[in-house]
Short mmCIF file of C-alpha atoms and ligand atoms in Angstrom, two decimals:
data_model
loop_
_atom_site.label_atom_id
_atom_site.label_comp_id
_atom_site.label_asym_id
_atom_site.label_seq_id
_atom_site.Cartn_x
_atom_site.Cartn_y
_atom_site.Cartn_z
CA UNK C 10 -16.66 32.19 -16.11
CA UNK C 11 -18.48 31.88 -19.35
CA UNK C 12 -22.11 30.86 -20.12
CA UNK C 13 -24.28 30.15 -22.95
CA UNK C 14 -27.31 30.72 -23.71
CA UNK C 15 -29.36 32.32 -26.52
CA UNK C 16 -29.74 35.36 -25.58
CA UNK C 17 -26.00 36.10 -24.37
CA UNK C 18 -22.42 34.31 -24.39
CA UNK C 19 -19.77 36.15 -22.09
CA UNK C 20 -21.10 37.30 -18.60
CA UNK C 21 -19.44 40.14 -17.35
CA UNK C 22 -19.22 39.04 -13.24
CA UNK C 23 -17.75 42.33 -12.07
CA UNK C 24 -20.09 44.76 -14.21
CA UNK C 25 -23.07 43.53 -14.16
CA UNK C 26 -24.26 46.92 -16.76
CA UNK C 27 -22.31 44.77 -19.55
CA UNK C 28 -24.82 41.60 -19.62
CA UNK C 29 -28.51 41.53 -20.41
CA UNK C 30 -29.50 39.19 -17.86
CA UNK C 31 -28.57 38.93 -13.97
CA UNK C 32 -25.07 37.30 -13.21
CA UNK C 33 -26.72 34.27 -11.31
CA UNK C 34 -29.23 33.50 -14.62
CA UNK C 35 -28.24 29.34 -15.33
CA UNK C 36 -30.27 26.70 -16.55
CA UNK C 37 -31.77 24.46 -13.90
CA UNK C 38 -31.41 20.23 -14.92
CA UNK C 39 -34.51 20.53 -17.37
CA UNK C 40 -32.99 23.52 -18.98
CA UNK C 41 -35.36 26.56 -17.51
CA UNK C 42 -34.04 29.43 -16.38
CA UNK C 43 -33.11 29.85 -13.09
CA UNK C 44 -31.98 33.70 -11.25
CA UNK C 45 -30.72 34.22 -8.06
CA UNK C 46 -30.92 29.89 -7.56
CA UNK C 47 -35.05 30.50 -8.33
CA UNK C 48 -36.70 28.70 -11.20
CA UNK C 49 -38.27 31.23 -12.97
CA UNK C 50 -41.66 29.29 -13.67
CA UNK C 51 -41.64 28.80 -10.63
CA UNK C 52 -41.74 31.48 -9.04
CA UNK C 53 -44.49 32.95 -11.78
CA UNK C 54 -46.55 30.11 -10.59
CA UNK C 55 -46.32 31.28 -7.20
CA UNK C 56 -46.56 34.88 -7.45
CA UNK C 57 -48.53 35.32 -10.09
CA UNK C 58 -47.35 37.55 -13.20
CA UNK C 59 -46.35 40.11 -14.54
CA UNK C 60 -43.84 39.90 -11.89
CA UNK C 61 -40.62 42.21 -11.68
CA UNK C 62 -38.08 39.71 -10.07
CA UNK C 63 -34.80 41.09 -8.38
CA UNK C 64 -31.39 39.47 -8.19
CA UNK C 65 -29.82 40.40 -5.10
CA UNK C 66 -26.09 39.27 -5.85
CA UNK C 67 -26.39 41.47 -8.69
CA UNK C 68 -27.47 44.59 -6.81
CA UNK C 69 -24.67 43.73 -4.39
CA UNK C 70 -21.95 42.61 -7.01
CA UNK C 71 -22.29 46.38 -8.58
CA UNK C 72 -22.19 48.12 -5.55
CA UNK C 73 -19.33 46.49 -4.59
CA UNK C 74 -17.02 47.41 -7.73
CA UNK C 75 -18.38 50.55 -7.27
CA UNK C 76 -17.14 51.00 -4.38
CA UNK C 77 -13.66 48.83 -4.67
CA UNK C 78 -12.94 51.02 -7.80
CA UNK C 79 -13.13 53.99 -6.08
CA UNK C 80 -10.55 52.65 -3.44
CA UNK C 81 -8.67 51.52 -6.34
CA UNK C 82 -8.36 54.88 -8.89
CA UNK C 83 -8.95 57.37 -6.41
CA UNK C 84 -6.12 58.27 -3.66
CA UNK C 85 -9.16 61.05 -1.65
CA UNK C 86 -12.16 60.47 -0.25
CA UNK C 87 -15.06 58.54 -2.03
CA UNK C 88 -18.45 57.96 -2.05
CA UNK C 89 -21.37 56.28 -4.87
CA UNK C 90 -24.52 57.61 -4.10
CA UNK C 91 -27.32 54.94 -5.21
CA UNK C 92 -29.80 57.46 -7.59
CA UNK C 93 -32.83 55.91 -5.95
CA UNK C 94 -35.38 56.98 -8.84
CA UNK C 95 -34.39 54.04 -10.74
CA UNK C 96 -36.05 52.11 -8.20
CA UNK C 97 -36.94 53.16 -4.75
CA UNK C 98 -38.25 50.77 -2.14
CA UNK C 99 -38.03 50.33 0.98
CA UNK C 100 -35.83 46.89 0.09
CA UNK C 101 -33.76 48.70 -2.09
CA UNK C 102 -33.12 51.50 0.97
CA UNK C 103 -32.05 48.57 3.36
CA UNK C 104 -29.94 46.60 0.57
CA UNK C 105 -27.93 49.90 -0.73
CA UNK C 106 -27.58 50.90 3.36
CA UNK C 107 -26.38 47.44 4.06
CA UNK C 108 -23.63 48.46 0.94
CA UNK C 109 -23.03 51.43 2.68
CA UNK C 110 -23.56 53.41 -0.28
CA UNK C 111 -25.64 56.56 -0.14
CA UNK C 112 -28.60 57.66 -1.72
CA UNK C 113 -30.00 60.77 -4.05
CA UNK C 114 -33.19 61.38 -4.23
CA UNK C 115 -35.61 63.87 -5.70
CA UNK C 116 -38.96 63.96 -3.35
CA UNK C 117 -40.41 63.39 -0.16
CA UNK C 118 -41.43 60.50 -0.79
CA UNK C 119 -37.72 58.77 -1.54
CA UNK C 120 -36.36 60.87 0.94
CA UNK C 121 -39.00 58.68 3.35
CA UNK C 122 -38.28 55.72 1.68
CA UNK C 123 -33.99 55.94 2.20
CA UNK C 124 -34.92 56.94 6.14
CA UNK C 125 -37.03 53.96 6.81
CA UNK C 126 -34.90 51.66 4.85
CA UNK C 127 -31.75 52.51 7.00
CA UNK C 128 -29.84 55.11 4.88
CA UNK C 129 -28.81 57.69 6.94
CA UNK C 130 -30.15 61.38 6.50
CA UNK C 131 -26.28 62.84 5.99
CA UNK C 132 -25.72 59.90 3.52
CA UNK C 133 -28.47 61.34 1.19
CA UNK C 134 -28.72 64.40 -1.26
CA UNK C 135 -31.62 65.59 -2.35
CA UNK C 136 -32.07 66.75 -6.07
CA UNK C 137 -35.12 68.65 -7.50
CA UNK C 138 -35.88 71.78 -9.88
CA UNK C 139 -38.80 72.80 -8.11
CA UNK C 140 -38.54 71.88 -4.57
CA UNK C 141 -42.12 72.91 -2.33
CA UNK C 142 -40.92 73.83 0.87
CA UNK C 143 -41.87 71.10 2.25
CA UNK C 144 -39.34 68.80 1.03
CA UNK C 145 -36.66 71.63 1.75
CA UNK C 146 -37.80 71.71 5.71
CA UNK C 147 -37.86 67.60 5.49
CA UNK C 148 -34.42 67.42 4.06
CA UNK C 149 -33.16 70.06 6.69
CA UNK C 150 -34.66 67.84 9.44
CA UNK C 151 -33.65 64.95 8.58
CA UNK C 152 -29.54 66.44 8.15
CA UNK C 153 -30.29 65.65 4.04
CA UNK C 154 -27.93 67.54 1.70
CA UNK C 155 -29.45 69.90 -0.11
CA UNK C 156 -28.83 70.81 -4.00
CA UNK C 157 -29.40 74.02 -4.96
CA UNK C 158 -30.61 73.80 -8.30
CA UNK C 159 -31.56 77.51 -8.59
CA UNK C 160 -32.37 80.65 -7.40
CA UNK C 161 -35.96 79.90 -6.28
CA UNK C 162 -34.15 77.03 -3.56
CA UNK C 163 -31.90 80.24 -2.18
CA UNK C 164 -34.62 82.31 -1.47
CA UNK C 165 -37.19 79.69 0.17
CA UNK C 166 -34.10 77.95 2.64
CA UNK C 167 -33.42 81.65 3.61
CA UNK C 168 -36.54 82.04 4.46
CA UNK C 169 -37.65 78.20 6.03
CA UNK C 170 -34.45 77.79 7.96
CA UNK C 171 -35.25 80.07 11.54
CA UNK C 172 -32.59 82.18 12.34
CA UNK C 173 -29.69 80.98 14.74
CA UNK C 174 -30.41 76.90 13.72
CA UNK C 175 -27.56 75.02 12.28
CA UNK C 176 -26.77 75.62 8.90
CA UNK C 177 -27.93 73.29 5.95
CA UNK C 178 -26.05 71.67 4.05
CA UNK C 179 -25.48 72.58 0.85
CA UNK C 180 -24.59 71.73 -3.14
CA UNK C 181 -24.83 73.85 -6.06
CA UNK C 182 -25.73 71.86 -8.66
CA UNK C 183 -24.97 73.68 -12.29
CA UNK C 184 -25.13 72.88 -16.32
CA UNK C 185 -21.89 71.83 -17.55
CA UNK C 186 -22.80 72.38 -21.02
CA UNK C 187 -21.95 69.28 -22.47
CA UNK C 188 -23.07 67.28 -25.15
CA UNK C 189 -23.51 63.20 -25.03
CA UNK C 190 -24.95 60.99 -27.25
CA UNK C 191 -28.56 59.25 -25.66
CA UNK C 192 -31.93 59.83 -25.74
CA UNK C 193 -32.93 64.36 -26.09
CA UNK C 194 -35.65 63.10 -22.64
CA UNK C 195 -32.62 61.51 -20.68
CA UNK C 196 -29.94 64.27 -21.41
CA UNK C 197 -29.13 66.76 -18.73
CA UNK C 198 -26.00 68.15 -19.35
CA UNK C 199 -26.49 70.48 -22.62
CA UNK C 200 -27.09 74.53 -21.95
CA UNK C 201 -30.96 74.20 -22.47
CA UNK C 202 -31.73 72.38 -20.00
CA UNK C 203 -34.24 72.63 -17.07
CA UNK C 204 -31.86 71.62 -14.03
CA UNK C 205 -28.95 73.52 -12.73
CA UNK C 206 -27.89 77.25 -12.39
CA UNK C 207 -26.28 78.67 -16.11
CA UNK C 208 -22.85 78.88 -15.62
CA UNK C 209 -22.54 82.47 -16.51
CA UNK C 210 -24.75 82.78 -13.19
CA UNK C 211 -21.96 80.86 -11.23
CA UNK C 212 -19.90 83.43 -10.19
CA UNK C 213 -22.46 86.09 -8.50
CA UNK C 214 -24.35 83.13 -7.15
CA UNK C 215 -21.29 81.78 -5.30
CA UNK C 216 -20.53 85.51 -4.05
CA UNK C 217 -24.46 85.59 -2.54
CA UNK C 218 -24.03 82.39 -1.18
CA UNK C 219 -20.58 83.80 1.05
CA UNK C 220 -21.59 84.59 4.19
CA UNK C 221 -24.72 83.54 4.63
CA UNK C 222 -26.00 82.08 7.62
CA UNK C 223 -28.36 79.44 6.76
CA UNK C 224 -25.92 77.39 4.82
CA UNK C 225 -22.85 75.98 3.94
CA UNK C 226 -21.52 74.94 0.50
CA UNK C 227 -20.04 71.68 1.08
CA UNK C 228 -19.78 70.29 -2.69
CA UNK C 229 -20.64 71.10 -6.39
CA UNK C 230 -22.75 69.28 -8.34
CA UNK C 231 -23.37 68.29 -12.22
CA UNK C 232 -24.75 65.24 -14.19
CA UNK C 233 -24.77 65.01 -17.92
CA UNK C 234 -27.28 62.23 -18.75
CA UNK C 235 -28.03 58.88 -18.76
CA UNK C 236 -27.57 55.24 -20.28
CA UNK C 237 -24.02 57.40 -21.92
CA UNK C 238 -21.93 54.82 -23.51
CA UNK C 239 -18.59 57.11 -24.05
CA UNK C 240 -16.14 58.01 -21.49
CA UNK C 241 -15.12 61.56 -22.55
CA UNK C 242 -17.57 63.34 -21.59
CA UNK C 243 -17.44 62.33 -17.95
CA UNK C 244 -13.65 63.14 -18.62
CA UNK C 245 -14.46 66.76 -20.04
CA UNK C 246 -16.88 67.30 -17.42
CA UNK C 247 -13.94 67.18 -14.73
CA UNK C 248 -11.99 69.95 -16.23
CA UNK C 249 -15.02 71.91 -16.29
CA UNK C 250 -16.41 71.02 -12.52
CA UNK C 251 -12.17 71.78 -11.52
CA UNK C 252 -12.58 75.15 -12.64
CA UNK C 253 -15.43 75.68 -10.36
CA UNK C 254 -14.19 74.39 -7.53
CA UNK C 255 -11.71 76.54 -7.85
CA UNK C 256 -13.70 79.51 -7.77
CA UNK C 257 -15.74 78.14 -5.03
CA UNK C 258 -12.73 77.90 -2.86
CA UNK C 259 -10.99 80.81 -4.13
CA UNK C 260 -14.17 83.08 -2.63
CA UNK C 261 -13.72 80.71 0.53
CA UNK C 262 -16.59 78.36 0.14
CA UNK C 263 -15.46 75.60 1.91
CA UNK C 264 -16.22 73.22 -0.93
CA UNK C 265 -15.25 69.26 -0.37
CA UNK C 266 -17.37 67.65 -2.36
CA UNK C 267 -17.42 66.62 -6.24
CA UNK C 268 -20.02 64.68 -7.35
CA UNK C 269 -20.26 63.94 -11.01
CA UNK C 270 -23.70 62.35 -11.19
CA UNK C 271 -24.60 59.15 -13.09
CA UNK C 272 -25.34 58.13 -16.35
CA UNK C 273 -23.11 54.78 -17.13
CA UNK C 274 -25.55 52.71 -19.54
CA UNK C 275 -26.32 49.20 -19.62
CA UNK C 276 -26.96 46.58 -22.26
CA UNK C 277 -30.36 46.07 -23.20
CA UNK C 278 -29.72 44.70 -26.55
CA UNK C 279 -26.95 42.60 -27.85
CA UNK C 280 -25.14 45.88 -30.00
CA UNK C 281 -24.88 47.50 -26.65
CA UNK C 282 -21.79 47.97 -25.27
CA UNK C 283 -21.29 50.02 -22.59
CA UNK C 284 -18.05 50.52 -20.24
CA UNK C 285 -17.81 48.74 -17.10
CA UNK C 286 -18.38 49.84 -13.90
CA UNK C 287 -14.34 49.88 -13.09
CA UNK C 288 -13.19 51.71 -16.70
CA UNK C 289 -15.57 54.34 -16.06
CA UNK C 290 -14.89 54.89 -12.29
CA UNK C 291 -10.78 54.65 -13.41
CA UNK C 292 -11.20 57.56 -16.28
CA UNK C 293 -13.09 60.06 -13.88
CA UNK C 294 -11.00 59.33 -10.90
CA UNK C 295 -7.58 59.32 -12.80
CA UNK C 296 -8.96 62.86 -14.80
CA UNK C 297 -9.29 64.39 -11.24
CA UNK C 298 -6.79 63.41 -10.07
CA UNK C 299 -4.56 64.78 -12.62
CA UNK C 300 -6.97 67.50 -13.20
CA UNK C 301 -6.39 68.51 -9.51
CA UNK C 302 -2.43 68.17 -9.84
CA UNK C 303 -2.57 70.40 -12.83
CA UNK C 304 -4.72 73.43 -11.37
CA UNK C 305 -3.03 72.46 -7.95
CA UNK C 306 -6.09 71.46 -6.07
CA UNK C 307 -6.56 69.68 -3.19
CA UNK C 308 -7.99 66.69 -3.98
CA UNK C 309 -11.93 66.94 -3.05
CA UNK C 310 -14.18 64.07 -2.31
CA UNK C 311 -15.28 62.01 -5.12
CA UNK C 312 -18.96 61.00 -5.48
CA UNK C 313 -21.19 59.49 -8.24
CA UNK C 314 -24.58 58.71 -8.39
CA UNK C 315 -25.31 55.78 -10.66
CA UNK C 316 -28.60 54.36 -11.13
CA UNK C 317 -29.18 52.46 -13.97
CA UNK C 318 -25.58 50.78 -14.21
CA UNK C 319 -26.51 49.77 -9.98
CA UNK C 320 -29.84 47.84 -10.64
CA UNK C 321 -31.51 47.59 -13.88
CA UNK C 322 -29.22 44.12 -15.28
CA UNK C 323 -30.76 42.71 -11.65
CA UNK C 324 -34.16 43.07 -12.67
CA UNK C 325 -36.33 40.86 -14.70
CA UNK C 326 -40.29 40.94 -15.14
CA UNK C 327 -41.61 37.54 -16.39
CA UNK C 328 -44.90 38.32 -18.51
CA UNK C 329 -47.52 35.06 -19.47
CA UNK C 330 -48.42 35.33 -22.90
CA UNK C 331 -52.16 35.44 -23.72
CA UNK C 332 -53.65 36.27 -27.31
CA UNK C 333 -52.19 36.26 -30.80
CA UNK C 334 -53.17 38.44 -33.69
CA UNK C 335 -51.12 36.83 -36.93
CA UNK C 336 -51.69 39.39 -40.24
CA UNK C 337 -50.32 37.68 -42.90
CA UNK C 338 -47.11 39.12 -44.66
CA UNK C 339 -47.53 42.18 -41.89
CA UNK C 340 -47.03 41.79 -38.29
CA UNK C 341 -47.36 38.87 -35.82
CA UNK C 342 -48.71 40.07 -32.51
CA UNK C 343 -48.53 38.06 -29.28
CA UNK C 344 -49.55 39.98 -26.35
CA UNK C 345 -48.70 39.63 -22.59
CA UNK C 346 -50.48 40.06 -19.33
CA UNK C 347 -48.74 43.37 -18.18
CA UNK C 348 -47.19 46.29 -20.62
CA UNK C 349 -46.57 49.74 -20.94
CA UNK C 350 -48.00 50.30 -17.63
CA UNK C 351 -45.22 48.23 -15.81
CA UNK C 352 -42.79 49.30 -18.77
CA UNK C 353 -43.34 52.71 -19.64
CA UNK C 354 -39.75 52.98 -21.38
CA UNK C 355 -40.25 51.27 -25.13
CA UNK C 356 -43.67 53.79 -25.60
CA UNK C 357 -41.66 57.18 -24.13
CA UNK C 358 -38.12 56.49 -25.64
CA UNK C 359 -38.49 54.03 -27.95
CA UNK C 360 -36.06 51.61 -25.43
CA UNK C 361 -35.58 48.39 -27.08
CA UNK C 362 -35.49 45.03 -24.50
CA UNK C 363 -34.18 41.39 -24.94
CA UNK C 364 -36.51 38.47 -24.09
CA UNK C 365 -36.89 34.81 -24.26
CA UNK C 366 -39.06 32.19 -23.37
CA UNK C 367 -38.54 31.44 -19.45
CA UNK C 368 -39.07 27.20 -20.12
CA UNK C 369 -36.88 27.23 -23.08
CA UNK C 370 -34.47 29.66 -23.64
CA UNK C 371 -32.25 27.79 -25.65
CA UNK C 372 -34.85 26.45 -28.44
CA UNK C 373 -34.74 28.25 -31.94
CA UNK C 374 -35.83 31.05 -32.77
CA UNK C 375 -38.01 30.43 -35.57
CA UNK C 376 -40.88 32.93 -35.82
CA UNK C 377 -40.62 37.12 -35.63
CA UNK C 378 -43.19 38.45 -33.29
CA UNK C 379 -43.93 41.59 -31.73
CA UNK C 380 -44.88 41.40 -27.98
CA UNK C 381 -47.63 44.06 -27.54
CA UNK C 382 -48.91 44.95 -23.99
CA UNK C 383 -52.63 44.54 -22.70
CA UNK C 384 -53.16 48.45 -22.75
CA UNK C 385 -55.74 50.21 -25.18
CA UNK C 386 -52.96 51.91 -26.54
CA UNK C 387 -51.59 50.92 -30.28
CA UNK C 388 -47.91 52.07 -29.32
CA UNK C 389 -48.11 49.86 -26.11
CA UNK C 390 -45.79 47.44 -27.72
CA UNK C 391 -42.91 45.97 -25.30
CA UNK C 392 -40.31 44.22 -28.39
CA UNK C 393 -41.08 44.90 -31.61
CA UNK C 394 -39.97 41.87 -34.52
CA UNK C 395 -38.16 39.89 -31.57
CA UNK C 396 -37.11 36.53 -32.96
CA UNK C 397 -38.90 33.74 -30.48
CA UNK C 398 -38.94 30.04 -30.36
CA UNK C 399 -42.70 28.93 -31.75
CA UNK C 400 -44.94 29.51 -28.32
CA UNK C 401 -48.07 29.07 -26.98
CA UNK C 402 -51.03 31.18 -24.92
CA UNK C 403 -49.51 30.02 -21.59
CA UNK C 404 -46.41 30.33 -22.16
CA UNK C 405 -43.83 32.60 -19.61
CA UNK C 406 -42.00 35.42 -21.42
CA UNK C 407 -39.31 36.97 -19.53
CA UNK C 408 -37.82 40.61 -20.38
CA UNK C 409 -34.43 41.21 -19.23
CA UNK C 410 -32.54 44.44 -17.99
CA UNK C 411 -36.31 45.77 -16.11
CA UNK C 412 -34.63 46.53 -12.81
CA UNK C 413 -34.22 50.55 -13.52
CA UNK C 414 -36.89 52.99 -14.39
CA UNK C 415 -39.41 50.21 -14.67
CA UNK C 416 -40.90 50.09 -11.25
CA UNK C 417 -40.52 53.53 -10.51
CA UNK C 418 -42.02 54.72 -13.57
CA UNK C 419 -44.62 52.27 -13.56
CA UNK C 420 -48.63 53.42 -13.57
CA UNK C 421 -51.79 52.52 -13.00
CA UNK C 422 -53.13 53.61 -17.15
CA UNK C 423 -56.45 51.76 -17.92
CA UNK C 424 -56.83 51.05 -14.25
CA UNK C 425 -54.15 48.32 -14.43
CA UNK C 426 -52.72 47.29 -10.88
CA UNK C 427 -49.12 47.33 -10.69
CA UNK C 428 -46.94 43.83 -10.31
CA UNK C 429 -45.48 42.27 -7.60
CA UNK C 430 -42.03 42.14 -6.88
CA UNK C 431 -39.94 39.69 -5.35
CA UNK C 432 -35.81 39.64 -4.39
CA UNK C 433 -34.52 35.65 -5.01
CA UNK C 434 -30.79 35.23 -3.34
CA UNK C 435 -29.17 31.56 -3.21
CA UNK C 436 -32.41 29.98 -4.03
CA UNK C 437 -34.86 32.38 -1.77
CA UNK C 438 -37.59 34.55 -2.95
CA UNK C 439 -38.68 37.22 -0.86
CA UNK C 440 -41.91 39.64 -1.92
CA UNK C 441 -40.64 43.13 -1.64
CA UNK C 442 -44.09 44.63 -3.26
CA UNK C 443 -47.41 43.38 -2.96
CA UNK C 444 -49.46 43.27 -6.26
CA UNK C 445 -51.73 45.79 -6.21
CA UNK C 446 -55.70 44.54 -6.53
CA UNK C 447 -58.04 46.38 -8.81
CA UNK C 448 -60.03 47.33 -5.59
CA UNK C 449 -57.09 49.10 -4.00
CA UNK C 450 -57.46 51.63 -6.99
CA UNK C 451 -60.54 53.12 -5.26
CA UNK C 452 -57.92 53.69 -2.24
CA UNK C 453 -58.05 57.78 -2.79
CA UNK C 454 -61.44 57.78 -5.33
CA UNK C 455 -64.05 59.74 -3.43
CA UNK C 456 -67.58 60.45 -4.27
CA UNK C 457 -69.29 63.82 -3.65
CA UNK C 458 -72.08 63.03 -0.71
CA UNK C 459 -74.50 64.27 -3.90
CA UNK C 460 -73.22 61.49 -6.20
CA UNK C 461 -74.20 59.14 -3.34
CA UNK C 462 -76.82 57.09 -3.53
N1 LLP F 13 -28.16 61.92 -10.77
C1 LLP F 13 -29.05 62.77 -11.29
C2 LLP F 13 -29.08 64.15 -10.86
C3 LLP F 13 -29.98 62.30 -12.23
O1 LLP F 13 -30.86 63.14 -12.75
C4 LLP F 13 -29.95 60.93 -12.63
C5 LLP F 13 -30.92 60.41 -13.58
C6 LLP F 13 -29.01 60.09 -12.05
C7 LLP F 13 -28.11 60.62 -11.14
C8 LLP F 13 -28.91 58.63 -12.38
O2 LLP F 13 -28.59 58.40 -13.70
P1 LLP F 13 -28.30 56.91 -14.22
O3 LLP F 13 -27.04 56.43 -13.57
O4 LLP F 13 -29.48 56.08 -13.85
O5 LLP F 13 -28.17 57.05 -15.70
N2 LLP F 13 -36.28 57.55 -17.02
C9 LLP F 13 -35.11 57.53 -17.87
C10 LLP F 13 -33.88 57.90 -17.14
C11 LLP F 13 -33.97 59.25 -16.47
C12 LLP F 13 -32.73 59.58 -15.72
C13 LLP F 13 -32.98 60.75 -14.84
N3 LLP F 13 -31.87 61.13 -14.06
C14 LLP F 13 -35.00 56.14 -18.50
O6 LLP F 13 -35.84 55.29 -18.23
O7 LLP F 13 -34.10 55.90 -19.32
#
């Protein structure tokens, strides 16, 4: 079960969130990388680059400990929800459907995406602090939970849903006011923070929400942050969701649901070291279940929403590498074909990556470079002093651990088209997104009739 390479030893077959690379990444004969059976080269050569490349056994390998750990730890009802806006496509709809996971999402637009990729409309939750009413009335359609992330969500459903239709369904979502250790942007759980109802609101909020007829509180909702590498605070956050449910029930909501959000992190660099999948499933489901013992609580349904930990160790992007700027006793530059357009994370959190060279991952690392992106934009800087192998304009960089907030973040700054993106499984590659042209950026340009010529 254990590889070598130079860029990671053990591989981690069960959770993929504890490697760097995707659990089918080998050598091929000539000693190039290879994911998903698909020579890595190769595929640039035929699809061009940048180019975000998904492993599919990964994706599915996650889902499924996921879900067996929940079987496992958790004696109730369970369900992972797959928090699409790490990377929502219509592929990734149909894959995480096909794991019969559900889905969270925070728009329209991934609500749309889940439907048409097969996720059912009462396997999906929609999140949001500002919801327009549109989204509200789509999610009501389409038999979408609801969170209710404050009071401005009460009064619009009141008013969208016509009286004497079917209730919505319903989650409160609230701020559990606790503390974990990641980046201030990706941190959700603290007191000041933008999503959820205070908890000293709680209480007269649950009494409005008693007998209305629009709704139905079917769970409670709360998510502390993300890429979290401890366990206690998930476990904390149990005894604090507990005592809500309890008040929930006690004013006769009939509350089944507890879902306690994502946030597992991954390992992007070699000093990361994140819990697997299965240790922090087993500490939230064993804490509720106690939990629920203690406050003598019928056991509610268990649900999770991971992201990250579900797809971003599938996802690669393979970069060519084009000029070099060398200033002696300073800075090496090399810089690559895509950037902070594709890879928006290093500029707005200061995320750090692990690459290699796609031909020759195993050669030594003899120079320190810093891999800078094509952007007119100093900070647009993908790995800065990475140790590399000596390389050449040409050569393929790959950048490992890309499948999560890369895509979905992605933009089109400086007028940059966005990569393609393929899924490889057992030697296949399959495009799942075209590459966008620079003509398709005049898509939704218009010109006044005066500008016209
Ligand atoms: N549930 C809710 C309500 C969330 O807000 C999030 C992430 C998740 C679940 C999934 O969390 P995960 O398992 O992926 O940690 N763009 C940032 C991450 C933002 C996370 C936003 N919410 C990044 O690139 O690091």
């Amino acid at each position: 079960m254990t590889k070598k390479s130079s860029y990671e030893s053990d591989i981690d077959l069960i959770s993929p969130n504890r490697n760097i690379s995707p659990i089918t990444t080998e050598l091929d004969f000539q000693k190039r990388l290879q994911v998903g059976g698909c020579v890595l080269s190769v595929l640039a050569e035929r699809f061009g680059t940048p180019l975000y490349v998904i492993d599919e056994a990964t994706i599915r390998m996650a889902s499924k400990t996921y879900r067996e750990s929940l079987k496992k730890y958790y004696p109730g009802e369970s369900l992972a929800l797959y928090a699409s806006k790490a990377n929502s496509s219509l592929f990734m709809s149909s894959l995480i459907a096909s794991e019969g996971l559900g889905l969270d999402a925070v728009s329209e637009g991934e609500m749309i995406t889940a439907l048409n990729g097969g996720v059912a409309g009462d396997k999906i939750v929609l999140h949001g602090n500002n919801k327009s009413d549109r989204e509200l009335l789509f999610a009501y359609k389409n038999g979408v939970t609801i969170v209710l992330d404050n009071q401005h969500d009460v009064i619009r459903l009141q008013q969208l849903i016509p009286a004497g239709s079917p209730p919505a369904r319903l989650m409160l979502r609230f701020t559990p006011g606790i503390e974990c250790h990641t980046h201030e942007y990706i941190r959700t759980g603290h007191l000041d923070s933008k999503f959820g109802f205070d908890p000293d609101e709680l209480e007269s909020v649950l009494i409005s929400l008693k007998d209305v007829n629009w709704g139905v509180l079917m769970g409670l909702h709360a998510h502390i942050g993300s890429q979290i590498f401890e366990l206690e605070p998930h476990r904390d956050l149990i005894n604090v969701m507990t005592d809500v449910l309890q008040l929930a029930r006690g004013l006769g909501h009939p509350v089944k649901d507890l879902n306690v959000g994502g946030g597992l992190g991954i390992k992007y660099v070699d000093s990361d070291k994140p819990p697997s999948i299965d240790d922090w499933i087993k500490t939230i489901a064993e804490e509720l279940v106690q939990t629920c013992k203690k406050k003598n609580i019928k056991l509610p349904r268990l649900m999770c929403e991971p992201g990250r930990s579900l797809v971003a160790s599938a996802g690669i992007t393979l970069y060519t590498i084009g000029s070099k700027k060398d200033i002696p006793g300073l800075r090496k530059y090399l810089s690559v074909d895509g950037g902070m357009s594709d890879n928006p994370r290093p500029i707005t959190y200061q995320s750090l990556y692990t690459a290699c060279l796609a031909d020759r991952p195993l050669e030594l690392t003899e120079q320190i470079v810093t891999i800078a992106g094509k952007h007119c934009e100093s900070g647009d800087v993908l790995l800065k002093d990475f140790k590399l192998p000596k390389c050449k304009s040409g050569d393929l960089l790959v950048v490992f651990g890309t499948g999560a907030y890369n895509y979905s973040m992605s933009s089109n700054y400086n007028r940059i088209p966005r990569p393609a993106a393929v899924v490889v499984n057992s030697g296949e590659a399959d495009l799942i997104q075209k590459r966008e042209e620079p003509s398709d950026l005049l898509r939704f340009d218009v010109l006044p009739e005066r500008f016209r010529a």
